[in-house]
Phi, psi and omega in degrees: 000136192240147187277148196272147170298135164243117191249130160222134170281132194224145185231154158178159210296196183291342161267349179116006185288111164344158151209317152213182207223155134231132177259135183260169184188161188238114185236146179108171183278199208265012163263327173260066144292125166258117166316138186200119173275126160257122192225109184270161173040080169235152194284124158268145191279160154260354167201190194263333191293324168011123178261036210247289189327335175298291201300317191292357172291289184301013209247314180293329192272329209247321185229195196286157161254158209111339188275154069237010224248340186240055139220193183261180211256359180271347191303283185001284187281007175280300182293356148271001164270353188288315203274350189264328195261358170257006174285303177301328144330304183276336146298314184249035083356280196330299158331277171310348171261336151330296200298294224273342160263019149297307203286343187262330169104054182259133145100045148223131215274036167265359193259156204249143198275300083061281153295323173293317184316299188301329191316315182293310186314306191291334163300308153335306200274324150324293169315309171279015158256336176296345167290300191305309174316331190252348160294305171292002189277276178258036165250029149281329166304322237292304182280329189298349208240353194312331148321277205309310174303337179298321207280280184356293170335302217277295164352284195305298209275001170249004172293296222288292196310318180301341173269357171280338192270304189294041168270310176319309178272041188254132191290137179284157216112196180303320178310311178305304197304323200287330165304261195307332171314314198295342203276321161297355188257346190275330190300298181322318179265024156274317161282006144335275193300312219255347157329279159326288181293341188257028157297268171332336185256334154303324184271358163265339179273331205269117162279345164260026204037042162280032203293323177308304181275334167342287207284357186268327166267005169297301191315317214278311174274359145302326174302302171318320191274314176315284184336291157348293189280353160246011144293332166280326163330298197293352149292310178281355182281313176276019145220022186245109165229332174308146197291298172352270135357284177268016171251350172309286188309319171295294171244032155284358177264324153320302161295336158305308188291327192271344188261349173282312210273332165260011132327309179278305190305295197290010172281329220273117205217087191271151215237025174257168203245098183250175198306316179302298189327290221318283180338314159305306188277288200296338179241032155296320202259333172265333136356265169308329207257277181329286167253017145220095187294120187090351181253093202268183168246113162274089181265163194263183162308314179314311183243034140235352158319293182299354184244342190283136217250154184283296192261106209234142181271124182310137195058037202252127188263133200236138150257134158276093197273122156236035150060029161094337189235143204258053180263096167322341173280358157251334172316137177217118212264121162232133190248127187255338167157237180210170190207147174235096188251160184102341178312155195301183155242009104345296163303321177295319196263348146352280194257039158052049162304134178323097148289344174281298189299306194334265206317349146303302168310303195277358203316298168263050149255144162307003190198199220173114208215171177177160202231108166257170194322345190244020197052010153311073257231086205272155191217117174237143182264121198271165206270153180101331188346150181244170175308292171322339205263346210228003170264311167307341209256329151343267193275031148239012160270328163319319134346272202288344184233009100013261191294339164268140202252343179090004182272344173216138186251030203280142170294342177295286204293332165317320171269359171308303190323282195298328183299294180317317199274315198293315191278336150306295185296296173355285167329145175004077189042055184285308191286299224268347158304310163332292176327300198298328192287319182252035130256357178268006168239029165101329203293135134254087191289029160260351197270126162298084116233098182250333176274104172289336189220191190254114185318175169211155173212120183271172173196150186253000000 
């Protein structure tokens, strides 16, 4: 007797969960053999009441598939401070649409059908130029900065509601129409910031380049929370009627919302290196490197998420120290000046820099860097310059200007400065070890953003 062949399927979702196995097997002798499917282990109810069938049904509906596995481990708590703060948004929407259609003249019958229109055309038209200008303005910060812009956003539409509520009480005329415009221009740029960024905090969340369904299921739970919030709204608007009240009431939601709204962005632990991280992460490393040589401090994203500040001064180069411990209660922010990479060369030749020692200095580098008197840390890039090429060039005016102490402001010491710190990152591949160490802790040192505004690049 020969043992009959047996084949088993072992099946399972997009995360890798088992959900049943079947084994085929063969019976009978070996001119009639019949094939027969078996099928083990298929996920059984343990009861009719069962809540399991529910939630993975909404689990399917609501969030990408694949998750927890095929996003990053901040999604979560990001959409659920997200979804609480678009609950509080759409009670006060109500509110505010309320006021501006106070402000407009609903239910007086002095009012012309007409002037809201046009009213509406000027806001529409405000608004849509204020897009194009704050698009052309920041948007190249709009993904390196995508916290800040995230926050900002919200900032701007909760500006925009309070002035819709002071509108009514705006004498009509010109003073009103000039309300409700900022208040359309405010919108507008909320939708700009808050697009953009929450493009850039999507494409960061999808770990399987699922980012089209990320976002389709973001919509489906904004739709629910909306919904959700102008049922409740609609209570509270048809009880709330007192000026007292609803302004009580408005911005206890408002501060719920923007505190909802800075929850999240700081849920958020991104994992490209734009000037704040850099600053956090590199002089965490040069710190430690400086006193104890080979024993450095790494931090991961997660503990430079926690020390990073939302609303951060532009270009400003900081050291951070933390004294051997990666605990924000020992950190200690010393601000050294500012910085720029990408600058023009014009801008560069400003403050008459040694160009003869520079081209020296820089011979096999990829960028050119120099410190004027005000500590400014000007960075120009040659063309092709790489991601890795524009992080050295970071963390080496970070470096240099460290290391210049500022008592001479002669080009000799300055280029001391920057020659000694370039020849420090140097020794033996000391920066691309760096590299290597904060891409085996999560870091991606291929994402650009360093740059805020749109570069230039030279060649010699």
């Amino acid at each position: 007797m020969h043992s009959q062949p047996k084949v088993e399927f072992r099946e399972t979702d997009e995360a890798g969960n088992l959900t049943a196995t079947f084994v085929y097997s063969e019976q009978g002798p070996s001119l009639k053999r019949v094939g027969r499917v078996d099928s083990i282990g298929s996920p059984k109810q343990t009861s009719s009441w069962s809540t399991k069938p529910l939630i993975s049904s909404l689990n399917h509906v609501f969030l990408p598939s694949g998750y927890p596995h095929s996003v990053s481990e901040d999604y979560l708590p990001y959409q659920i401070y997200d979804s609480l703060q678009a609950f509080c948004s759409s009670i006060a929407g109500l509110l505010s649409s309320r006021a501006v259609l106070q402000g407009v003249g609903v239910g007086n019958p002095n009012a012309s059908p007409t002037s809201a229109l046009l009213l509406h055309i000027l806001q529409d038209t405000s608004g849509r130029i204020a897009t194009i200008l704050f698009a052309h303005r920041v948007g190249t910060a709009l993904e390196p900065e995508c916290k800040t812009y995230r926050l900002a956003a919200d900032v701007f539409n909760d500006i925009a509601m309070i002035l819709d509520c002071l509108s009514p009480g705006v004498p009509a005329g010109a003073m009103r129409v000039s309300v409700l415009s900022t208040a359309g221009v405010l919108r507008a740029l909320c939708g700009v910031a808050g697009g953009s960024s929450k493009a850039s905090l999507s494409a960061h969340f999808a770990k399987w380049g699922n980012l089209a369904e990320l976002n389709a299921k973001d919509s489906s739970q904004e739709t629910v929370i909306s919904l959700f919030g102008m049922l409740v709204g609609s209570v509270v608007v048809s009880q709330i009627t007192g000026f007292v009240t609803t302004w009580l009431v408005l911005l206890i939601l408002l501060g719920l919302h923007l505190s909802m709204n800075y929850a999240a962005v700081r849920a958020v632990q991104m994992t490209s290196l734009n000037r704040q991280r850099a600053n956090i992460a590199f002089s965490t490393l040069l710190a430690s490197d400086y006193e104890k040589p080979g024993q450095w401090t790494i931090l991961t994203p997660a503990q430079v998420a926690r020390q990073e500040r939302i609303f951060h001064r532009d270009g400003a180069l900081q050291w951070n120290s933390n004294s051997g411990s990666t605990s924000t209660s020992t950190s200690t922010v010393i601000n050294l000046g500012s910085a720029r990479v990408g600058v023009a060369m014009a801008e560069f030749l400003e403050d008459r820099p040694p160009l003869d020692r520079l081209m020296t200095i820089f011979e096999d580098e990829a960028y050119m860097l120099y410190i004027s008197k005000k500590r400014h840390v000007s960075i120009v890039l040659r063309k092709g310059c790489s991601v890795p090429d524009q992080l050295k060039a970071w963390t080496h005016g970070l470096l240099a200007v460290r290391l210049w102490d500022g008592s001479s402001d002669s080009d000799s010491d300055v280029s001391g400065a920057i020659e000694e710190s370039l020849a420090f990152l140097n020794t033996e591949d000391r920066f691309m070890r760096y590299l290597s160490e904060l891409r085996g802790v999560g870091w991606n040192v291929e994402i650009a953003a360093l740059e805020t505004r749109g570069g230039r690049r030279f060649e010699i």
